[in-house]
Structures are given as structure tokens and as C-alpha cells.
């Protein structure tokens, strides 16, 4: 037995297109939140949501083509997301220490 | 309904519901918890796609690592001060409409797409396969990404340090 789920479990009742559709919808939800949230931390969460949606596409295609490469890319995306979260949250902490707010409206030094 | 379809729809509900709550909750902590539900749903879908390694790393890395970091930062910064402030952009219906159109367009595209018949993976365990490929074909990217992690850790400590 090479997989956690036995082969009898897979009855091919769910087409792979369904996974891709779900990935597209998840990405759209993430992009939507990215556009209308006003708080830096929640905007960051929306970025994670979008990365996760892309990962789902990668894994679906990996299953489809019978190659493990898609899962490797997905793993790299996860690692880069972790690095991004570490640096990004440090930046958020610094912004909060210097300005006392995390509302994107009030962090507009570059705009003026 | 077969067991496979049942679990697919259950995990889809988790993923979509969690994502929707994550972008609509006013409180950042609630949003983070909803995001965790969404990530758990996607982890279940990885299991249905025979990607056990990613299923485990999603839970350990995303939920145990990244999301916990988010929660820590939310606790560190005082978000109560901004509770009365506006959490959503004034013109949020416009953004929602644009992304809804894009999402529906892509969903229709994917539902029409004819994928070639799927090929089967080599008959070894998923973790063994990932390990072999990662340390043979992708050795250089693997080392580069570990260097990136090191730089990110050092950089974030430097950034978040209090000025002496």
C-alpha cells in the first residue's frame, strides 16, 4: 500500500475540472479581499489565500499528469510564503511601532 | 453519492466558507481563524489528490507556522485602537464585482476545458517520490530556498529589533 487512501476510494466521480474551478474561485476571493480590506494584516492573509489557491492548481495538474514535479513547485511556494510571512510581519511590527496604526489610509508618505 | 464525492464537497465547503469568512470578518483574529478553516479544507483536498506530503506540510507549515505567526503579530499590535475605524474600502462593491467576473470567467473556462486522460503516478509512496525528486532533480533550487529562509529569518530579526 503506497497511499493513505486505498485505490477503492477513488471512483472517478469528481472530475479534475472541479478542483481547478475551486482553485479559481479561491483565488478570486483572495484577490477580492486584497482589494477591499483596509488593514495590513488582513491584506497579508488574503495574499496567503491566493498563494494557497495556486498551490491547489499545481497539485491538481501534478495528479493529472502523473508527475510529482507540481507538488515540488507547490512545496517551494509554501517555503517562499513562510519566508515572506516572516519578513512581512516584521515590517508590519516596525510600521506599527513607528506610526501606531495599521490602516493603509494613514500610511501614505509616498503619496504626498 | 460516493465517498470520494462526499469528501470533495465537504472539503470544498470548508475551503470556500473559510475563505469567505476570512475576507468579511471585521476582527483580525476571527479572520485568521477562518483562514485556518480554509487552509484545512485545502489540506483535505491534497489528501484526495494523493499528495500526502503536501497534506502534512500544509498543516505543519501553513497552519502551525505561518498562521501562528499571524496570530502572534495580531496579539502584539494593538488592533483595538483601530476597531472603530473603517475596515473595508468605500468602493468595495466595485472590487467585488470585478473579481467576481474574473472568477466566474475562469470557472467557466475550466469547466469547459477538456483535460487529457490522467496518467498514473509511479507506484511508490508519495513521500519517497517527493524526496527523490527534490534531492535529485531539484537539488539546486532546494539549497537556494534554504538560503532564502536563512536570510529571511536573520532579516526579520533585524527588522523587528528595537532600536538601541
PDB file of C-alpha atoms in Angstrom:
ATOM      1  CA  UNK A   1       0.000   0.000   0.000  1.00  0.00           C
ATOM      2  CA  UNK A   2       1.646   3.174  -1.174  1.00  0.00           C
ATOM      3  CA  UNK A   3      -1.037   5.724  -0.399  1.00  0.00           C
ATOM      4  CA  UNK A   4      -3.034   6.706   2.638  1.00  0.00           C
ATOM      5  CA  UNK A   5      -6.337   6.270   0.807  1.00  0.00           C
ATOM      6  CA  UNK A   6      -6.952   2.827  -0.718  1.00  0.00           C
ATOM      7  CA  UNK A   7      -7.452   2.606  -4.508  1.00  0.00           C
ATOM      8  CA  UNK A   8     -11.089   1.535  -3.979  1.00  0.00           C
ATOM      9  CA  UNK A   9     -11.730   5.015  -2.584  1.00  0.00           C
ATOM     10  CA  UNK A  10     -11.176   6.632  -5.976  1.00  0.00           C
ATOM     11  CA  UNK A  11     -14.254   6.116  -8.096  1.00  0.00           C
ATOM     12  CA  UNK A  12     -13.517   8.978 -10.508  1.00  0.00           C
ATOM     13  CA  UNK A  13     -16.846  10.609  -9.651  1.00  0.00           C
ATOM     14  CA  UNK A  14     -15.272  14.043  -9.201  1.00  0.00           C
ATOM     15  CA  UNK A  15     -13.718  15.387 -12.410  1.00  0.00           C
ATOM     16  CA  UNK A  16     -10.408  17.176 -12.037  1.00  0.00           C
ATOM     17  CA  UNK A  17     -12.021  20.282 -13.540  1.00  0.00           C
ATOM     18  CA  UNK A  18     -13.866  20.693 -10.233  1.00  0.00           C
ATOM     19  CA  UNK A  19     -10.571  21.147  -8.405  1.00  0.00           C
ATOM     20  CA  UNK A  20      -9.453  23.748 -10.949  1.00  0.00           C
ATOM     21  CA  UNK A  21     -12.754  25.630 -10.674  1.00  0.00           C
ATOM     22  CA  UNK A  22     -12.421  25.650  -6.886  1.00  0.00           C
ATOM     23  CA  UNK A  23      -8.879  26.966  -7.235  1.00  0.00           C
ATOM     24  CA  UNK A  24     -10.068  29.808  -9.498  1.00  0.00           C
ATOM     25  CA  UNK A  25     -12.851  30.762  -7.070  1.00  0.00           C
ATOM     26  CA  UNK A  26     -10.488  30.687  -4.073  1.00  0.00           C
ATOM     27  CA  UNK A  27      -8.042  32.912  -5.951  1.00  0.00           C
ATOM     28  CA  UNK A  28     -10.839  35.353  -6.819  1.00  0.00           C
ATOM     29  CA  UNK A  29     -11.929  35.508  -3.167  1.00  0.00           C
ATOM     30  CA  UNK A  30      -8.347  36.228  -2.125  1.00  0.00           C
ATOM     31  CA  UNK A  31      -7.944  38.947  -4.761  1.00  0.00           C
ATOM     32  CA  UNK A  32     -11.262  40.473  -3.726  1.00  0.00           C
ATOM     33  CA  UNK A  33     -10.196  40.690  -0.095  1.00  0.00           C
ATOM     34  CA  UNK A  34      -6.830  42.085  -1.155  1.00  0.00           C
ATOM     35  CA  UNK A  35      -8.613  44.958  -2.867  1.00  0.00           C
ATOM     36  CA  UNK A  36     -11.127  45.987  -0.251  1.00  0.00           C
ATOM     37  CA  UNK A  37      -9.571  45.297   3.144  1.00  0.00           C
ATOM     38  CA  UNK A  38      -8.100  48.283   4.963  1.00  0.00           C
ATOM     39  CA  UNK A  39      -5.851  46.564   7.463  1.00  0.00           C
ATOM     40  CA  UNK A  40      -2.321  45.436   6.534  1.00  0.00           C
ATOM     41  CA  UNK A  41      -2.579  42.157   8.446  1.00  0.00           C
ATOM     42  CA  UNK A  42      -5.790  41.057   6.750  1.00  0.00           C
ATOM     43  CA  UNK A  43      -4.364  42.073   3.371  1.00  0.00           C
ATOM     44  CA  UNK A  44      -1.458  39.754   4.127  1.00  0.00           C
ATOM     45  CA  UNK A  45      -3.887  36.937   4.900  1.00  0.00           C
ATOM     46  CA  UNK A  46      -5.512  37.471   1.500  1.00  0.00           C
ATOM     47  CA  UNK A  47      -2.111  37.055  -0.167  1.00  0.00           C
ATOM     48  CA  UNK A  48      -1.711  33.722   1.641  1.00  0.00           C
ATOM     49  CA  UNK A  49      -5.172  32.745   0.411  1.00  0.00           C
ATOM     50  CA  UNK A  50      -4.182  33.428  -3.196  1.00  0.00           C
ATOM     51  CA  UNK A  51      -0.906  31.502  -2.873  1.00  0.00           C
ATOM     52  CA  UNK A  52      -2.869  28.590  -1.466  1.00  0.00           C
ATOM     53  CA  UNK A  53      -5.292  28.626  -4.397  1.00  0.00           C
ATOM     54  CA  UNK A  54      -2.374  28.459  -6.839  1.00  0.00           C
ATOM     55  CA  UNK A  55      -0.912  25.528  -4.891  1.00  0.00           C
ATOM     56  CA  UNK A  56      -4.174  23.638  -5.340  1.00  0.00           C
ATOM     57  CA  UNK A  57      -3.877  24.078  -9.123  1.00  0.00           C
ATOM     58  CA  UNK A  58      -0.288  22.830  -9.064  1.00  0.00           C
ATOM     59  CA  UNK A  59      -1.245  19.690  -7.134  1.00  0.00           C
ATOM     60  CA  UNK A  60      -4.232  19.024  -9.406  1.00  0.00           C
ATOM     61  CA  UNK A  61      -2.056  19.144 -12.503  1.00  0.00           C
ATOM     62  CA  UNK A  62       0.541  17.010 -10.759  1.00  0.00           C
ATOM     63  CA  UNK A  63      -2.163  14.357 -10.228  1.00  0.00           C
ATOM     64  CA  UNK A  64      -3.393  14.760 -13.789  1.00  0.00           C
ATOM     65  CA  UNK A  65      -0.005  14.277 -15.456  1.00  0.00           C
ATOM     66  CA  UNK A  66       1.177  11.589 -13.051  1.00  0.00           C
ATOM     67  CA  UNK A  67       4.309  13.572 -12.275  1.00  0.00           C
ATOM     68  CA  UNK A  68       5.444  14.741  -8.872  1.00  0.00           C
ATOM     69  CA  UNK A  69       7.015  17.999 -10.127  1.00  0.00           C
ATOM     70  CA  UNK A  70       3.871  20.033  -9.477  1.00  0.00           C
ATOM     71  CA  UNK A  71       3.957  19.043  -5.837  1.00  0.00           C
ATOM     72  CA  UNK A  72       7.596  20.151  -5.634  1.00  0.00           C
ATOM     73  CA  UNK A  73       6.698  23.593  -7.021  1.00  0.00           C
ATOM     74  CA  UNK A  74       3.877  23.742  -4.528  1.00  0.00           C
ATOM     75  CA  UNK A  75       6.306  22.945  -1.737  1.00  0.00           C
ATOM     76  CA  UNK A  76       8.616  25.745  -2.888  1.00  0.00           C
ATOM     77  CA  UNK A  77       5.668  28.147  -2.925  1.00  0.00           C
ATOM     78  CA  UNK A  78       4.940  27.170   0.690  1.00  0.00           C
ATOM     79  CA  UNK A  79       8.551  27.782   1.734  1.00  0.00           C
ATOM     80  CA  UNK A  80       8.670  31.162  -0.007  1.00  0.00           C
ATOM     81  CA  UNK A  81       5.342  32.049   1.641  1.00  0.00           C
ATOM     82  CA  UNK A  82       6.853  31.238   5.017  1.00  0.00           C
ATOM     83  CA  UNK A  83       9.873  33.470   4.329  1.00  0.00           C
ATOM     84  CA  UNK A  84       7.567  36.208   3.057  1.00  0.00           C
ATOM     85  CA  UNK A  85       5.372  35.975   6.143  1.00  0.00           C
ATOM     86  CA  UNK A  86       8.381  36.228   8.474  1.00  0.00           C
ATOM     87  CA  UNK A  87       9.786  39.327   6.773  1.00  0.00           C
ATOM     88  CA  UNK A  88       6.380  40.882   6.131  1.00  0.00           C
ATOM     89  CA  UNK A  89       5.227  40.529   9.710  1.00  0.00           C
ATOM     90  CA  UNK A  90       8.500  42.045  10.927  1.00  0.00           C
ATOM     91  CA  UNK A  91       7.818  45.012   8.623  1.00  0.00           C
ATOM     92  CA  UNK A  92       4.268  45.248   9.995  1.00  0.00           C
ATOM     93  CA  UNK A  93       5.616  45.312  13.556  1.00  0.00           C
ATOM     94  CA  UNK A  94       8.075  48.081  12.635  1.00  0.00           C
ATOM     95  CA  UNK A  95       5.351  50.132  10.943  1.00  0.00           C
ATOM     96  CA  UNK A  96       3.144  49.748  13.976  1.00  0.00           C
ATOM     97  CA  UNK A  97       5.959  50.807  16.308  1.00  0.00           C
ATOM     98  CA  UNK A  98       6.749  53.905  14.240  1.00  0.00           C
ATOM     99  CA  UNK A  99       3.233  55.034  13.388  1.00  0.00           C
ATOM    100  CA  UNK A 100       0.906  53.397  15.874  1.00  0.00           C
ATOM    101  CA  UNK A 101      -1.555  52.321  13.191  1.00  0.00           C
ATOM    102  CA  UNK A 102      -2.018  49.604  10.603  1.00  0.00           C
ATOM    103  CA  UNK A 103      -4.697  51.301   8.476  1.00  0.00           C
ATOM    104  CA  UNK A 104      -3.370  51.612   4.926  1.00  0.00           C
ATOM    105  CA  UNK A 105      -5.058  55.015   4.550  1.00  0.00           C
ATOM    106  CA  UNK A 106      -2.772  56.549   7.131  1.00  0.00           C
ATOM    107  CA  UNK A 107       0.472  55.126   5.753  1.00  0.00           C
ATOM    108  CA  UNK A 108       0.728  57.428   2.751  1.00  0.00           C
ATOM    109  CA  UNK A 109       4.163  59.043   2.962  1.00  0.00           C
ATOM    110  CA  UNK A 110       4.995  58.025  -0.611  1.00  0.00           C
ATOM    111  CA  UNK A 111       1.750  59.512  -1.915  1.00  0.00           C
ATOM    112  CA  UNK A 112       2.431  63.047  -0.714  1.00  0.00           C
TER     113      UNK A 112
ATOM    114  CA  UNK B   1     -23.132   9.973  -3.643  1.00  0.00           C
ATOM    115  CA  UNK B   2     -19.844   8.129  -3.409  1.00  0.00           C
ATOM    116  CA  UNK B   3     -17.428   8.585  -0.548  1.00  0.00           C
ATOM    117  CA  UNK B   4     -14.983  10.457  -2.798  1.00  0.00           C
ATOM    118  CA  UNK B   5     -17.617  12.970  -3.915  1.00  0.00           C
ATOM    119  CA  UNK B   6     -18.854  13.405  -0.351  1.00  0.00           C
ATOM    120  CA  UNK B   7     -15.380  14.259   0.945  1.00  0.00           C
ATOM    121  CA  UNK B   8     -14.676  16.509  -2.026  1.00  0.00           C
ATOM    122  CA  UNK B   9     -17.785  18.577  -1.356  1.00  0.00           C
ATOM    123  CA  UNK B  10     -17.149  18.628   2.393  1.00  0.00           C
ATOM    124  CA  UNK B  11     -13.604  19.950   1.950  1.00  0.00           C
ATOM    125  CA  UNK B  12     -14.776  22.395  -0.737  1.00  0.00           C
ATOM    126  CA  UNK B  13     -17.351  23.799   1.669  1.00  0.00           C
ATOM    127  CA  UNK B  14     -14.668  24.217   4.326  1.00  0.00           C
ATOM    128  CA  UNK B  15     -12.268  25.930   1.913  1.00  0.00           C
ATOM    129  CA  UNK B  16     -14.814  28.297   0.369  1.00  0.00           C
ATOM    130  CA  UNK B  17     -16.647  29.094   3.605  1.00  0.00           C
ATOM    131  CA  UNK B  18     -13.416  29.756   5.474  1.00  0.00           C
ATOM    132  CA  UNK B  19     -12.105  31.986   2.693  1.00  0.00           C
ATOM    133  CA  UNK B  20     -15.329  33.997   2.527  1.00  0.00           C
ATOM    134  CA  UNK B  21     -15.378  34.495   6.293  1.00  0.00           C
ATOM    135  CA  UNK B  22     -11.671  35.390   6.271  1.00  0.00           C
ATOM    136  CA  UNK B  23     -12.233  38.361   3.975  1.00  0.00           C
ATOM    137  CA  UNK B  24     -15.505  39.538   5.519  1.00  0.00           C
ATOM    138  CA  UNK B  25     -14.923  39.341   9.289  1.00  0.00           C
ATOM    139  CA  UNK B  26     -14.121  42.702  10.845  1.00  0.00           C
ATOM    140  CA  UNK B  27     -11.934  41.284  13.584  1.00  0.00           C
ATOM    141  CA  UNK B  28      -8.432  40.217  12.510  1.00  0.00           C
ATOM    142  CA  UNK B  29      -8.409  37.287  14.931  1.00  0.00           C
ATOM    143  CA  UNK B  30     -11.687  35.952  13.523  1.00  0.00           C
ATOM    144  CA  UNK B  31     -10.282  36.358  10.011  1.00  0.00           C
ATOM    145  CA  UNK B  32      -7.177  34.368  10.979  1.00  0.00           C
ATOM    146  CA  UNK B  33      -9.257  31.537  12.466  1.00  0.00           C
ATOM    147  CA  UNK B  34     -11.435  31.427   9.338  1.00  0.00           C
ATOM    148  CA  UNK B  35      -8.306  31.332   7.206  1.00  0.00           C
ATOM    149  CA  UNK B  36      -7.221  28.306   9.226  1.00  0.00           C
ATOM    150  CA  UNK B  37     -10.502  26.534   8.342  1.00  0.00           C
ATOM    151  CA  UNK B  38      -9.933  27.333   4.680  1.00  0.00           C
ATOM    152  CA  UNK B  39      -6.359  26.012   4.760  1.00  0.00           C
ATOM    153  CA  UNK B  40      -7.585  22.818   6.479  1.00  0.00           C
ATOM    154  CA  UNK B  41     -10.115  22.294   3.679  1.00  0.00           C
ATOM    155  CA  UNK B  42      -7.413  22.651   1.038  1.00  0.00           C
ATOM    156  CA  UNK B  43      -5.214  20.223   3.013  1.00  0.00           C
ATOM    157  CA  UNK B  44      -8.035  17.674   2.810  1.00  0.00           C
ATOM    158  CA  UNK B  45      -8.213  18.191  -0.952  1.00  0.00           C
ATOM    159  CA  UNK B  46      -4.466  17.458  -1.162  1.00  0.00           C
ATOM    160  CA  UNK B  47      -5.210  14.141   0.522  1.00  0.00           C
ATOM    161  CA  UNK B  48      -7.878  13.395  -2.104  1.00  0.00           C
ATOM    162  CA  UNK B  49      -5.282  14.173  -4.795  1.00  0.00           C
ATOM    163  CA  UNK B  50      -2.849  11.612  -3.330  1.00  0.00           C
ATOM    164  CA  UNK B  51      -0.386  14.287  -2.155  1.00  0.00           C
ATOM    165  CA  UNK B  52       0.217  13.111   1.408  1.00  0.00           C
ATOM    166  CA  UNK B  53       3.475  15.004   1.805  1.00  0.00           C
ATOM    167  CA  UNK B  54       1.836  18.321   0.976  1.00  0.00           C
ATOM    168  CA  UNK B  55      -1.140  17.450   3.185  1.00  0.00           C
ATOM    169  CA  UNK B  56       1.182  17.174   6.179  1.00  0.00           C
ATOM    170  CA  UNK B  57       3.318  20.182   5.241  1.00  0.00           C
ATOM    171  CA  UNK B  58       0.197  22.289   4.722  1.00  0.00           C
ATOM    172  CA  UNK B  59      -0.889  21.561   8.284  1.00  0.00           C
ATOM    173  CA  UNK B  60       2.556  21.874   9.869  1.00  0.00           C
ATOM    174  CA  UNK B  61       3.921  24.765   7.802  1.00  0.00           C
ATOM    175  CA  UNK B  62       0.855  26.841   6.978  1.00  0.00           C
ATOM    176  CA  UNK B  63      -1.374  26.280   9.965  1.00  0.00           C
ATOM    177  CA  UNK B  64       1.281  25.546  12.564  1.00  0.00           C
ATOM    178  CA  UNK B  65       3.846  28.036  11.284  1.00  0.00           C
ATOM    179  CA  UNK B  66       2.565  30.916   9.209  1.00  0.00           C
ATOM    180  CA  UNK B  67      -0.880  31.267  10.754  1.00  0.00           C
ATOM    181  CA  UNK B  68       0.506  31.059  14.276  1.00  0.00           C
ATOM    182  CA  UNK B  69       2.930  33.856  13.355  1.00  0.00           C
ATOM    183  CA  UNK B  70      -0.049  35.897  12.164  1.00  0.00           C
ATOM    184  CA  UNK B  71      -1.864  35.330  15.441  1.00  0.00           C
ATOM    185  CA  UNK B  72       1.217  36.318  17.431  1.00  0.00           C
ATOM    186  CA  UNK B  73       1.574  39.567  15.486  1.00  0.00           C
ATOM    187  CA  UNK B  74      -2.150  40.309  15.904  1.00  0.00           C
ATOM    188  CA  UNK B  75      -1.687  39.894  19.660  1.00  0.00           C
ATOM    189  CA  UNK B  76       1.443  42.084  19.627  1.00  0.00           C
ATOM    190  CA  UNK B  77      -0.063  45.037  17.807  1.00  0.00           C
ATOM    191  CA  UNK B  78      -2.922  46.785  19.473  1.00  0.00           C
ATOM    192  CA  UNK B  79      -5.736  46.437  16.964  1.00  0.00           C
ATOM    193  CA  UNK B  80      -8.365  47.579  19.434  1.00  0.00           C
ATOM    194  CA  UNK B  81      -7.362  51.169  18.744  1.00  0.00           C
ATOM    195  CA  UNK B  82      -8.438  50.747  15.130  1.00  0.00           C
ATOM    196  CA  UNK B  83     -11.638  48.846  15.842  1.00  0.00           C
ATOM    197  CA  UNK B  84     -13.880  51.829  15.213  1.00  0.00           C
ATOM    198  CA  UNK B  85     -12.062  52.679  12.007  1.00  0.00           C
ATOM    199  CA  UNK B  86     -13.227  51.648   8.577  1.00  0.00           C
ATOM    200  CA  UNK B  87     -12.229  48.067   7.775  1.00  0.00           C
ATOM    201  CA  UNK B  88     -13.457  47.973   4.182  1.00  0.00           C
ATOM    202  CA  UNK B  89     -12.832  50.276   1.260  1.00  0.00           C
ATOM    203  CA  UNK B  90     -15.716  52.629   0.392  1.00  0.00           C
ATOM    204  CA  UNK B  91     -15.946  51.256  -3.123  1.00  0.00           C
ATOM    205  CA  UNK B  92     -15.804  47.589  -2.136  1.00  0.00           C
ATOM    206  CA  UNK B  93     -18.773  46.589  -4.364  1.00  0.00           C
ATOM    207  CA  UNK B  94     -16.714  47.604  -7.396  1.00  0.00           C
ATOM    208  CA  UNK B  95     -13.756  45.425  -6.381  1.00  0.00           C
ATOM    209  CA  UNK B  96     -16.063  42.546  -5.503  1.00  0.00           C
ATOM    210  CA  UNK B  97     -17.811  42.805  -8.876  1.00  0.00           C
ATOM    211  CA  UNK B  98     -14.548  42.872 -10.845  1.00  0.00           C
ATOM    212  CA  UNK B  99     -13.087  39.846  -9.057  1.00  0.00           C
ATOM    213  CA  UNK B 100     -16.423  38.006  -9.227  1.00  0.00           C
ATOM    214  CA  UNK B 101     -16.480  38.468 -13.004  1.00  0.00           C
ATOM    215  CA  UNK B 102     -12.880  37.269 -13.294  1.00  0.00           C
ATOM    216  CA  UNK B 103     -13.539  34.283 -11.013  1.00  0.00           C
ATOM    217  CA  UNK B 104     -16.697  33.239 -12.870  1.00  0.00           C
ATOM    218  CA  UNK B 105     -14.915  33.621 -16.216  1.00  0.00           C
ATOM    219  CA  UNK B 106     -12.071  31.354 -15.103  1.00  0.00           C
ATOM    220  CA  UNK B 107     -14.508  28.877 -13.559  1.00  0.00           C
ATOM    221  CA  UNK B 108     -16.430  28.643 -16.849  1.00  0.00           C
ATOM    222  CA  UNK B 109     -13.164  28.242 -18.761  1.00  0.00           C
ATOM    223  CA  UNK B 110     -12.057  25.390 -16.513  1.00  0.00           C
ATOM    224  CA  UNK B 111     -15.446  23.689 -16.613  1.00  0.00           C
ATOM    225  CA  UNK B 112     -15.270  23.652 -20.441  1.00  0.00           C
ATOM    226  CA  UNK B 113     -11.624  22.560 -20.548  1.00  0.00           C
ATOM    227  CA  UNK B 114     -11.069  19.024 -21.803  1.00  0.00           C
ATOM    228  CA  UNK B 115      -8.188  17.581 -19.820  1.00  0.00           C
ATOM    229  CA  UNK B 116      -6.319  14.661 -21.397  1.00  0.00           C
ATOM    230  CA  UNK B 117      -6.860  11.327 -19.603  1.00  0.00           C
ATOM    231  CA  UNK B 118      -4.911  11.328 -16.379  1.00  0.00           C
ATOM    232  CA  UNK B 119      -1.713   9.350 -16.078  1.00  0.00           C
ATOM    233  CA  UNK B 120      -0.884   7.315 -13.024  1.00  0.00           C
ATOM    234  CA  UNK B 121       1.994   8.115 -10.693  1.00  0.00           C
ATOM    235  CA  UNK B 122       4.858   5.642 -10.354  1.00  0.00           C
ATOM    236  CA  UNK B 123       3.881   3.007  -7.817  1.00  0.00           C
ATOM    237  CA  UNK B 124       5.968   4.193  -4.869  1.00  0.00           C
ATOM    238  CA  UNK B 125       4.854   6.197  -1.870  1.00  0.00           C
ATOM    239  CA  UNK B 126       4.282   9.917  -2.313  1.00  0.00           C
ATOM    240  CA  UNK B 127       6.833  10.989   0.307  1.00  0.00           C
ATOM    241  CA  UNK B 128       9.533   8.776  -1.217  1.00  0.00           C
ATOM    242  CA  UNK B 129       8.776  10.189  -4.655  1.00  0.00           C
ATOM    243  CA  UNK B 130       8.869  13.800  -3.443  1.00  0.00           C
ATOM    244  CA  UNK B 131      12.115  13.188  -1.545  1.00  0.00           C
ATOM    245  CA  UNK B 132      13.799  11.540  -4.544  1.00  0.00           C
ATOM    246  CA  UNK B 133      12.780  14.291  -6.953  1.00  0.00           C
ATOM    247  CA  UNK B 134      13.571  17.096  -4.514  1.00  0.00           C
ATOM    248  CA  UNK B 135      17.080  15.865  -3.747  1.00  0.00           C
ATOM    249  CA  UNK B 136      17.983  14.771  -7.269  1.00  0.00           C
ATOM    250  CA  UNK B 137      16.343  16.914  -9.945  1.00  0.00           C
ATOM    251  CA  UNK B 138      15.679  19.961  -7.776  1.00  0.00           C
ATOM    252  CA  UNK B 139      18.774  19.948  -5.585  1.00  0.00           C
ATOM    253  CA  UNK B 140      19.971  23.459  -6.551  1.00  0.00           C
ATOM    254  CA  UNK B 141      16.572  25.175  -6.034  1.00  0.00           C
ATOM    255  CA  UNK B 142      16.266  23.291  -2.756  1.00  0.00           C
ATOM    256  CA  UNK B 143      19.572  24.704  -1.498  1.00  0.00           C
ATOM    257  CA  UNK B 144      18.747  28.184  -2.795  1.00  0.00           C
ATOM    258  CA  UNK B 145      15.410  28.158  -0.994  1.00  0.00           C
ATOM    259  CA  UNK B 146      17.056  27.067   2.253  1.00  0.00           C
ATOM    260  CA  UNK B 147      19.446  30.017   1.896  1.00  0.00           C
ATOM    261  CA  UNK B 148      16.414  32.256   1.308  1.00  0.00           C
ATOM    262  CA  UNK B 149      14.837  31.010   4.536  1.00  0.00           C
ATOM    263  CA  UNK B 150      18.041  31.734   6.456  1.00  0.00           C
ATOM    264  CA  UNK B 151      18.245  35.256   5.043  1.00  0.00           C
ATOM    265  CA  UNK B 152      14.551  35.817   5.819  1.00  0.00           C
ATOM    266  CA  UNK B 153      14.963  34.711   9.430  1.00  0.00           C
ATOM    267  CA  UNK B 154      18.005  36.928  10.010  1.00  0.00           C
ATOM    268  CA  UNK B 155      16.365  39.821   8.173  1.00  0.00           C
ATOM    269  CA  UNK B 156      13.132  39.642  10.134  1.00  0.00           C
ATOM    270  CA  UNK B 157      15.003  39.566  13.449  1.00  0.00           C
ATOM    271  CA  UNK B 158      16.996  42.634  12.344  1.00  0.00           C
ATOM    272  CA  UNK B 159      13.847  44.432  11.195  1.00  0.00           C
ATOM    273  CA  UNK B 160      11.751  43.743  14.262  1.00  0.00           C
ATOM    274  CA  UNK B 161      14.528  44.518  16.753  1.00  0.00           C
ATOM    275  CA  UNK B 162      14.054  47.560  18.935  1.00  0.00           C
ATOM    276  CA  UNK B 163      16.347  50.446  18.048  1.00  0.00           C
ATOM    277  CA  UNK B 164      19.234  50.633  20.522  1.00  0.00           C
TER     278      UNK B 164
END
